[in-house]
């Protein structure tokens, strides 16, 4: 007996939508559909849950981290509970008609599995299919997405039932097959006018910003050894936080790497630009974008490789103020520098060779960090506050700070 194999049928989640541009659609979906398509952002930030999660969920978490800020310990995260209660009150009729939730902005990372012809000619309505395993990320409306997850995980806690939630339609807009850089740009554009995002974090999401683009190019240009494995440095750069926590797998933030790039470009003047946009028409006199890229990317990439161990161990070199100071020290080697002195890369490398990069008070207290009452060394000082002191310590070994960071 021979069974006839089925013909090719596209499987997945079907949504009725209306395109509003050639790579984006709008529509509504049910709550169960949302929680199935978009994993819980809170769960993706829980190291224990993520360790036990499937490879698909872990890959989704990595992709989400490239275009979203974190929920944990942020105002956005604190708003999830009240938002869920607000939605529940609205669904139960307690708020009358005076309540609403904005459309959630989703990013479909990759092409669609299928898109139908118009369901009714002239209406624009179509059916699209999201294939199983496709990465769908909320790039705006993530607080609301997390609130829907909370409601669906335990509706009784909010005075609701699954049947009530199943009747709800959630409006959404879906951007299809965008590059990660474009998705980050949408995050920036939506949030810079909305709930306040830390300014340097917002800059690190702005793909129109020349400093941000250079920082990504630097991160993408090199690989370093971590625990015996050679990994792209970009995987060790956190794009969604201002400061790293102990449980993060990354070793440096994108905003800190951007500070290194900007001070390399402008020298000490770059300290004031660490939280400001850098446009191509504002580059140092006589410098063209392609010239800047050709000079900055290989030099900073080489420095990262030379100090790969210090980066992998999260040494002092990963602190934003230290990277900013390092950029000031690199600046005189740039062809557009007006420092007046002949300063070659070999000169800089000799200055860097003797520096102690361990995060210890005897090297960095008072230079890039402060020792608190508990005795713990804190590197949270800002780029503007400490970047100049770090640069002086690097460039002038005979000074008190210069001797301190070299343990002389």
Tab-separated table of C-alpha atoms in Angstrom:
chain	number	residue	atom	x	y	z
A	1	UNK	CA	0.000	0.000	0.000
A	2	UNK	CA	1.312	3.442	-0.926
A	3	UNK	CA	-0.089	6.556	0.703
A	4	UNK	CA	-0.100	9.780	-1.244
A	5	UNK	CA	1.964	12.404	0.532
A	6	UNK	CA	0.188	15.710	1.212
A	7	UNK	CA	0.869	18.631	-1.047
A	8	UNK	CA	2.770	21.594	0.325
A	9	UNK	CA	0.531	23.440	2.756
A	10	UNK	CA	1.681	26.533	4.642
A	11	UNK	CA	0.981	26.064	8.341
A	12	UNK	CA	0.955	28.707	11.015
A	13	UNK	CA	-1.075	31.442	12.680
A	14	UNK	CA	-3.399	33.286	10.327
A	15	UNK	CA	-4.267	36.943	10.849
A	16	UNK	CA	-6.666	39.137	8.899
A	17	UNK	CA	-4.880	42.383	8.131
A	18	UNK	CA	-4.840	45.475	5.955
A	19	UNK	CA	-1.508	46.741	4.540
A	20	UNK	CA	-0.764	50.440	5.024
A	21	UNK	CA	2.672	50.367	3.386
A	22	UNK	CA	4.572	47.720	1.469
A	23	UNK	CA	6.184	46.254	4.590
A	24	UNK	CA	3.563	46.842	7.273
A	25	UNK	CA	-0.022	45.886	8.097
A	26	UNK	CA	-2.625	46.643	10.754
A	27	UNK	CA	-5.203	44.353	12.270
A	28	UNK	CA	-6.502	42.823	15.480
A	29	UNK	CA	-5.760	39.518	17.171
A	30	UNK	CA	-7.077	37.530	20.113
A	31	UNK	CA	-5.304	37.483	23.473
A	32	UNK	CA	-4.323	33.776	23.151
A	33	UNK	CA	-2.803	34.569	19.758
A	34	UNK	CA	-0.712	37.423	21.174
A	35	UNK	CA	0.692	35.386	24.069
A	36	UNK	CA	1.493	32.565	21.661
A	37	UNK	CA	3.231	34.737	19.056
A	38	UNK	CA	5.133	37.011	21.461
A	39	UNK	CA	6.793	35.322	24.474
A	40	UNK	CA	6.565	37.031	27.854
A	41	UNK	CA	9.241	39.756	28.067
A	42	UNK	CA	9.411	39.236	31.832
A	43	UNK	CA	10.111	35.522	31.421
A	44	UNK	CA	12.812	36.274	28.854
A	45	UNK	CA	14.644	38.415	31.422
A	46	UNK	CA	14.556	35.685	34.097
A	47	UNK	CA	17.905	33.821	33.859
A	48	UNK	CA	16.499	30.697	35.542
A	49	UNK	CA	13.487	30.462	33.246
A	50	UNK	CA	15.599	31.255	30.212
A	51	UNK	CA	18.102	28.536	31.080
A	52	UNK	CA	15.306	25.949	31.055
A	53	UNK	CA	13.586	27.416	27.996
A	54	UNK	CA	13.706	26.036	24.484
A	55	UNK	CA	16.343	27.147	22.024
A	56	UNK	CA	13.662	29.062	20.136
A	57	UNK	CA	12.744	31.120	23.212
A	58	UNK	CA	16.413	31.814	23.977
A	59	UNK	CA	16.999	33.002	20.411
A	60	UNK	CA	13.892	35.187	20.687
A	61	UNK	CA	15.257	36.688	23.911
A	62	UNK	CA	18.554	37.504	22.187
A	63	UNK	CA	16.741	39.166	19.285
A	64	UNK	CA	14.445	41.108	21.627
A	65	UNK	CA	17.463	42.421	23.535
A	66	UNK	CA	18.754	44.084	20.366
A	67	UNK	CA	15.672	46.286	19.950
A	68	UNK	CA	14.179	46.721	23.429
A	69	UNK	CA	15.119	48.162	26.795
A	70	UNK	CA	14.764	45.924	29.830
A	71	UNK	CA	11.683	45.594	32.013
A	72	UNK	CA	13.463	44.601	35.194
A	73	UNK	CA	14.221	47.437	37.611
A	74	UNK	CA	12.833	50.019	35.170
A	75	UNK	CA	9.801	52.280	35.234
A	76	UNK	CA	8.418	50.286	32.334
A	77	UNK	CA	8.585	47.105	34.409
A	78	UNK	CA	6.973	48.786	37.409
A	79	UNK	CA	4.052	49.848	35.211
A	80	UNK	CA	3.113	46.285	34.194
A	81	UNK	CA	1.047	45.483	37.298
A	82	UNK	CA	-0.998	48.706	37.269
A	83	UNK	CA	-1.455	48.363	33.497
A	84	UNK	CA	-2.847	44.828	33.895
A	85	UNK	CA	-5.232	46.053	36.601
A	86	UNK	CA	-6.318	48.939	34.364
A	87	UNK	CA	-7.051	46.588	31.456
A	88	UNK	CA	-8.942	44.217	33.753
A	89	UNK	CA	-11.044	47.077	35.106
A	90	UNK	CA	-11.863	48.130	31.562
A	91	UNK	CA	-12.827	44.616	30.506
A	92	UNK	CA	-15.095	44.250	33.542
A	93	UNK	CA	-16.924	47.457	32.669
A	94	UNK	CA	-15.726	49.359	35.713
A	95	UNK	CA	-14.384	52.224	33.584
A	96	UNK	CA	-17.329	52.508	31.210
A	97	UNK	CA	-16.217	53.651	27.768
A	98	UNK	CA	-13.435	55.845	29.157
A	99	UNK	CA	-10.523	53.474	28.700
A	100	UNK	CA	-8.352	52.232	25.857
A	101	UNK	CA	-5.102	50.526	24.953
A	102	UNK	CA	-3.017	51.683	21.976
A	103	UNK	CA	-2.101	49.299	19.157
A	104	UNK	CA	0.945	47.151	19.897
A	105	UNK	CA	3.776	47.580	17.397
A	106	UNK	CA	5.224	44.216	16.372
A	107	UNK	CA	8.246	43.273	14.310
A	108	UNK	CA	8.086	40.117	12.187
A	109	UNK	CA	11.786	39.249	11.803
A	110	UNK	CA	11.835	37.678	8.369
A	111	UNK	CA	9.506	37.247	5.392
A	112	UNK	CA	5.916	36.096	5.805
A	113	UNK	CA	5.079	32.434	5.325
A	114	UNK	CA	2.132	33.423	3.120
A	115	UNK	CA	-0.022	36.420	2.170
A	116	UNK	CA	-3.356	35.945	0.448
A	117	UNK	CA	-4.951	37.953	-2.314
A	118	UNK	CA	-7.598	40.489	-1.280
A	119	UNK	CA	-10.402	38.738	0.568
A	120	UNK	CA	-12.915	41.231	-0.808
A	121	UNK	CA	-11.757	43.059	-3.957
A	122	UNK	CA	-11.074	46.725	-3.329
A	123	UNK	CA	-10.964	46.490	0.481
A	124	UNK	CA	-7.275	45.704	0.942
A	125	UNK	CA	-8.131	43.012	3.487
A	126	UNK	CA	-5.835	40.004	3.312
A	127	UNK	CA	-4.864	36.981	5.366
A	128	UNK	CA	-1.235	36.554	6.351
A	129	UNK	CA	0.352	33.481	7.873
A	130	UNK	CA	3.008	33.564	10.596
A	131	UNK	CA	4.952	30.304	10.440
A	132	UNK	CA	5.704	28.371	13.652
A	133	UNK	CA	9.032	29.442	15.115
A	134	UNK	CA	8.977	32.889	13.524
A	135	UNK	CA	10.428	35.650	15.687
A	136	UNK	CA	7.779	38.277	16.484
A	137	UNK	CA	8.960	41.030	18.850
A	138	UNK	CA	7.051	43.928	20.422
A	139	UNK	CA	9.090	47.039	19.626
A	140	UNK	CA	6.471	49.403	21.057
A	141	UNK	CA	3.767	48.476	23.542
A	142	UNK	CA	5.878	45.947	25.425
A	143	UNK	CA	4.479	47.000	28.794
A	144	UNK	CA	1.003	46.269	27.462
A	145	UNK	CA	2.188	42.952	25.993
A	146	UNK	CA	3.570	41.903	29.377
A	147	UNK	CA	0.329	42.970	31.065
A	148	UNK	CA	-1.674	40.751	28.677
A	149	UNK	CA	0.647	37.858	29.575
A	150	UNK	CA	-0.009	38.464	33.276
A	151	UNK	CA	-3.762	38.555	32.688
A	152	UNK	CA	-3.718	35.370	30.643
A	153	UNK	CA	-1.427	33.544	33.074
A	154	UNK	CA	-3.816	34.099	35.984
A	155	UNK	CA	-7.115	35.739	34.950
A	156	UNK	CA	-8.812	34.852	38.247
A	157	UNK	CA	-6.366	37.075	40.132
A	158	UNK	CA	-7.827	40.019	38.193
A	159	UNK	CA	-11.450	38.952	38.463
A	160	UNK	CA	-11.570	37.660	34.881
A	161	UNK	CA	-12.028	34.326	33.134
A	162	UNK	CA	-10.366	32.733	30.126
A	163	UNK	CA	-13.631	32.952	28.202
A	164	UNK	CA	-13.766	36.720	28.787
A	165	UNK	CA	-10.184	37.138	27.591
A	166	UNK	CA	-10.830	34.971	24.541
A	167	UNK	CA	-13.414	37.499	23.323
A	168	UNK	CA	-10.991	40.443	23.423
A	169	UNK	CA	-9.440	41.792	20.214
A	170	UNK	CA	-6.074	43.526	20.530
A	171	UNK	CA	-5.168	46.079	17.834
A	172	UNK	CA	-1.693	45.800	16.374
A	173	UNK	CA	0.570	46.992	13.608
A	174	UNK	CA	3.068	44.523	12.200
A	175	UNK	CA	6.294	45.472	10.400
A	176	UNK	CA	7.526	42.653	8.183
A	177	UNK	CA	11.087	41.587	7.334
A	178	UNK	CA	12.788	44.735	8.650
A	179	UNK	CA	16.494	44.699	9.414
A	180	UNK	CA	17.305	44.871	13.150
A	181	UNK	CA	18.692	48.392	12.639
A	182	UNK	CA	15.325	49.525	11.234
A	183	UNK	CA	13.482	47.930	14.151
A	184	UNK	CA	15.784	49.752	16.582
A	185	UNK	CA	15.054	52.984	14.747
A	186	UNK	CA	11.316	52.486	15.234
A	187	UNK	CA	11.978	51.919	18.951
A	188	UNK	CA	13.893	55.191	19.066
A	189	UNK	CA	11.340	57.163	17.065
A	190	UNK	CA	8.435	55.927	19.180
A	191	UNK	CA	10.063	56.356	22.565
A	192	UNK	CA	11.991	59.584	22.218
A	193	UNK	CA	8.666	61.429	22.124
A	194	UNK	CA	6.941	59.141	24.634
A	195	UNK	CA	7.859	57.727	28.046
A	196	UNK	CA	11.278	59.091	28.846
A	197	UNK	CA	14.126	56.805	27.892
A	198	UNK	CA	17.567	57.485	29.336
A	199	UNK	CA	19.121	59.853	26.827
A	200	UNK	CA	22.290	57.859	26.221
A	201	UNK	CA	20.227	54.662	25.855
A	202	UNK	CA	17.976	56.381	23.340
A	203	UNK	CA	21.047	57.508	21.407
A	204	UNK	CA	22.299	53.918	21.295
A	205	UNK	CA	19.042	52.922	19.566
A	206	UNK	CA	19.114	55.737	16.997
A	207	UNK	CA	20.379	54.237	13.744
A	208	UNK	CA	20.481	57.680	12.101
A	209	UNK	CA	23.094	58.674	14.658
A	210	UNK	CA	26.577	58.354	13.163
A	211	UNK	CA	28.134	57.525	16.540
A	212	UNK	CA	25.714	54.653	17.061
A	213	UNK	CA	26.344	53.263	13.587
A	214	UNK	CA	30.102	53.379	14.163
A	215	UNK	CA	29.723	51.644	17.535
A	216	UNK	CA	27.817	48.804	15.861
A	217	UNK	CA	30.476	48.563	13.143
A	218	UNK	CA	33.228	48.352	15.756
A	219	UNK	CA	31.350	45.631	17.663
A	220	UNK	CA	30.709	43.689	14.455
A	221	UNK	CA	34.307	43.928	13.264
A	222	UNK	CA	36.039	41.671	15.793
A	223	UNK	CA	35.837	38.362	17.610
A	224	UNK	CA	37.353	37.574	20.993
A	225	UNK	CA	37.967	34.426	23.038
A	226	UNK	CA	35.535	33.811	25.889
A	227	UNK	CA	35.764	30.593	27.916
A	228	UNK	CA	37.724	28.928	25.146
A	229	UNK	CA	35.289	29.919	22.419
A	230	UNK	CA	35.784	32.581	19.769
A	231	UNK	CA	32.652	34.719	19.686
A	232	UNK	CA	31.649	37.902	17.852
A	233	UNK	CA	32.223	40.861	20.155
A	234	UNK	CA	28.776	42.152	19.159
A	235	UNK	CA	27.245	39.285	21.145
A	236	UNK	CA	28.897	40.683	24.269
A	237	UNK	CA	27.432	44.175	23.813
A	238	UNK	CA	24.164	44.911	25.611
A	239	UNK	CA	22.071	47.358	23.605
A	240	UNK	CA	19.154	47.689	26.020
A	241	UNK	CA	20.677	48.820	29.339
A	242	UNK	CA	22.543	51.779	30.749
A	243	UNK	CA	24.343	49.570	33.271
A	244	UNK	CA	24.982	45.850	33.363
A	245	UNK	CA	24.003	43.638	36.273
A	246	UNK	CA	25.916	40.652	37.610
A	247	UNK	CA	23.716	38.132	35.802
A	248	UNK	CA	24.081	39.633	32.332
A	249	UNK	CA	26.092	37.606	29.821
A	250	UNK	CA	27.240	40.764	28.026
A	251	UNK	CA	30.376	42.597	29.138
A	252	UNK	CA	29.751	46.172	27.980
A	253	UNK	CA	26.805	48.378	27.047
A	254	UNK	CA	26.335	49.859	23.603
A	255	UNK	CA	26.053	53.332	25.131
A	256	UNK	CA	29.515	52.857	26.714
A	257	UNK	CA	30.946	51.652	23.404
A	258	UNK	CA	29.370	54.667	21.722
A	259	UNK	CA	31.117	56.939	24.260
A	260	UNK	CA	34.436	55.386	23.187
A	261	UNK	CA	33.603	56.091	19.544
A	262	UNK	CA	32.447	59.672	20.113
A	263	UNK	CA	35.475	60.695	22.176
A	264	UNK	CA	37.735	59.050	19.599
A	265	UNK	CA	36.050	61.300	17.042
A	266	UNK	CA	36.064	64.571	18.975
A	267	UNK	CA	38.534	64.145	21.814
A	268	UNK	CA	37.524	65.893	25.036
A	269	UNK	CA	34.744	67.654	23.147
A	270	UNK	CA	33.122	64.252	22.734
A	271	UNK	CA	32.292	64.064	26.444
A	272	UNK	CA	29.518	66.608	25.948
A	273	UNK	CA	28.261	64.665	22.929
A	274	UNK	CA	27.910	61.317	24.702
A	275	UNK	CA	24.151	61.858	25.023
A	276	UNK	CA	23.684	63.974	21.900
A	277	UNK	CA	23.169	63.022	18.285
A	278	UNK	CA	26.173	62.949	15.970
A	279	UNK	CA	25.308	63.880	12.400
A	280	UNK	CA	27.536	63.331	9.395
A	281	UNK	CA	27.611	67.063	8.660
A	282	UNK	CA	29.001	67.704	12.170
A	283	UNK	CA	32.148	65.611	11.840
A	284	UNK	CA	35.518	67.235	12.593
A	285	UNK	CA	36.654	69.670	9.920
A	286	UNK	CA	37.825	67.952	6.781
A	287	UNK	CA	36.680	64.497	7.880
A	288	UNK	CA	34.348	62.552	5.614
A	289	UNK	CA	32.108	59.739	6.929
A	290	UNK	CA	33.904	57.033	4.943
A	291	UNK	CA	37.292	58.362	6.116
A	292	UNK	CA	36.141	58.357	9.736
A	293	UNK	CA	34.827	54.810	9.455
A	294	UNK	CA	38.050	53.604	7.825
A	295	UNK	CA	40.141	55.155	10.617
A	296	UNK	CA	38.028	54.485	13.713
A	297	UNK	CA	36.723	50.947	13.196
A	298	UNK	CA	40.042	49.084	12.742
A	299	UNK	CA	41.854	50.988	15.497
A	300	UNK	CA	39.143	50.481	18.103
A	301	UNK	CA	38.649	46.903	16.951
A	302	UNK	CA	42.357	46.266	17.452
A	303	UNK	CA	42.230	47.756	20.961
A	304	UNK	CA	39.325	45.473	21.863
A	305	UNK	CA	41.230	42.417	20.622
A	306	UNK	CA	44.380	43.469	22.510
A	307	UNK	CA	42.364	43.810	25.705
A	308	UNK	CA	40.008	40.899	25.061
A	309	UNK	CA	40.743	39.305	28.422
A	310	UNK	CA	40.012	42.520	30.311
A	311	UNK	CA	36.737	42.892	28.411
A	312	UNK	CA	35.760	39.244	28.953
A	313	UNK	CA	36.451	39.599	32.690
A	314	UNK	CA	34.507	42.888	32.839
A	315	UNK	CA	37.548	44.781	33.962
A	316	UNK	CA	37.606	48.527	34.505
A	317	UNK	CA	38.014	48.993	30.753
A	318	UNK	CA	34.310	48.174	30.287
A	319	UNK	CA	33.130	51.108	32.439
A	320	UNK	CA	31.604	53.968	30.396
A	321	UNK	CA	33.861	56.648	31.893
A	322	UNK	CA	36.979	54.538	31.286
A	323	UNK	CA	36.006	53.896	27.667
A	324	UNK	CA	35.310	57.608	27.201
A	325	UNK	CA	38.738	58.451	28.609
A	326	UNK	CA	40.329	55.815	26.395
A	327	UNK	CA	38.662	57.434	23.381
A	328	UNK	CA	40.165	60.808	24.318
A	329	UNK	CA	43.571	59.126	24.438
A	330	UNK	CA	42.985	57.542	21.015
A	331	UNK	CA	41.849	60.832	19.449
A	332	UNK	CA	45.355	62.296	18.812
A	333	UNK	CA	46.102	59.302	16.562
A	334	UNK	CA	43.247	60.236	14.236
A	335	UNK	CA	44.189	62.008	10.963
A	336	UNK	CA	41.818	64.907	11.687
A	337	UNK	CA	43.127	65.541	15.202
A	338	UNK	CA	44.384	69.074	15.822
A	339	UNK	CA	46.353	68.146	18.947
A	340	UNK	CA	49.506	69.554	17.369
A	341	UNK	CA	51.734	66.792	18.747
A	342	UNK	CA	52.932	63.802	16.761
A	343	UNK	CA	51.223	60.896	18.491
A	344	UNK	CA	51.205	57.486	16.868
A	345	UNK	CA	49.334	54.332	17.771
A	346	UNK	CA	52.577	52.782	19.034
A	347	UNK	CA	52.856	55.643	21.530
A	348	UNK	CA	49.354	54.955	22.811
A	349	UNK	CA	49.937	51.211	23.101
A	350	UNK	CA	53.028	51.837	25.244
A	351	UNK	CA	50.919	54.004	27.557
A	352	UNK	CA	48.226	51.339	27.823
A	353	UNK	CA	50.574	48.417	28.454
A	354	UNK	CA	51.256	49.286	32.073
A	355	UNK	CA	47.692	50.031	33.165
A	356	UNK	CA	46.032	47.785	35.763
A	357	UNK	CA	42.520	47.071	34.522
A	358	UNK	CA	41.334	45.149	37.588
A	359	UNK	CA	38.308	46.701	39.267
A	360	UNK	CA	40.145	47.505	42.467
A	361	UNK	CA	40.016	50.670	44.531
A	362	UNK	CA	43.787	51.087	44.722
A	363	UNK	CA	43.863	51.596	40.950
A	364	UNK	CA	40.620	53.404	40.134
A	365	UNK	CA	39.218	55.059	43.276
A	366	UNK	CA	39.031	58.795	42.606
A	367	UNK	CA	39.860	58.372	38.933
A	368	UNK	CA	36.873	56.584	37.401
A	369	UNK	CA	35.159	55.194	40.492
A	370	UNK	CA	34.339	55.869	44.118
A	371	UNK	CA	34.533	53.599	47.125
A	372	UNK	CA	31.280	53.590	49.086
A	373	UNK	CA	30.794	53.260	52.834
A	374	UNK	CA	30.480	49.497	52.391
A	375	UNK	CA	33.914	49.387	50.786
A	376	UNK	CA	32.508	48.498	47.405
A	377	UNK	CA	33.981	50.231	44.359
A	378	UNK	CA	31.335	51.958	42.254
A	379	UNK	CA	32.005	52.797	38.595
A	380	UNK	CA	28.619	54.447	38.073
A	381	UNK	CA	30.156	57.912	37.677
A	382	UNK	CA	29.142	59.553	34.438
A	383	UNK	CA	31.141	59.917	31.256
A	384	UNK	CA	31.182	63.698	31.607
A	385	UNK	CA	32.257	63.549	35.260
A	386	UNK	CA	35.122	61.078	35.035
A	387	UNK	CA	36.086	60.693	31.365
A	388	UNK	CA	38.543	63.592	31.455
A	389	UNK	CA	40.301	62.307	34.591
A	390	UNK	CA	40.688	58.872	33.033
A	391	UNK	CA	42.176	60.401	29.875
A	392	UNK	CA	44.696	62.414	31.902
A	393	UNK	CA	45.691	59.306	33.853
A	394	UNK	CA	46.232	57.366	30.617
A	395	UNK	CA	48.119	60.100	28.776
A	396	UNK	CA	50.273	61.386	31.653
A	397	UNK	CA	51.889	58.498	33.563
A	398	UNK	CA	53.917	60.831	35.781
A	399	UNK	CA	50.830	62.385	37.406
A	400	UNK	CA	49.383	61.049	40.635
A	401	UNK	CA	46.425	59.487	38.815
A	402	UNK	CA	48.738	58.160	36.102
A	403	UNK	CA	50.883	56.384	38.707
A	404	UNK	CA	47.799	55.124	40.531
A	405	UNK	CA	46.260	53.272	37.587
A	406	UNK	CA	49.682	51.736	36.832
A	407	UNK	CA	50.357	50.765	40.466
A	408	UNK	CA	53.607	52.726	40.499
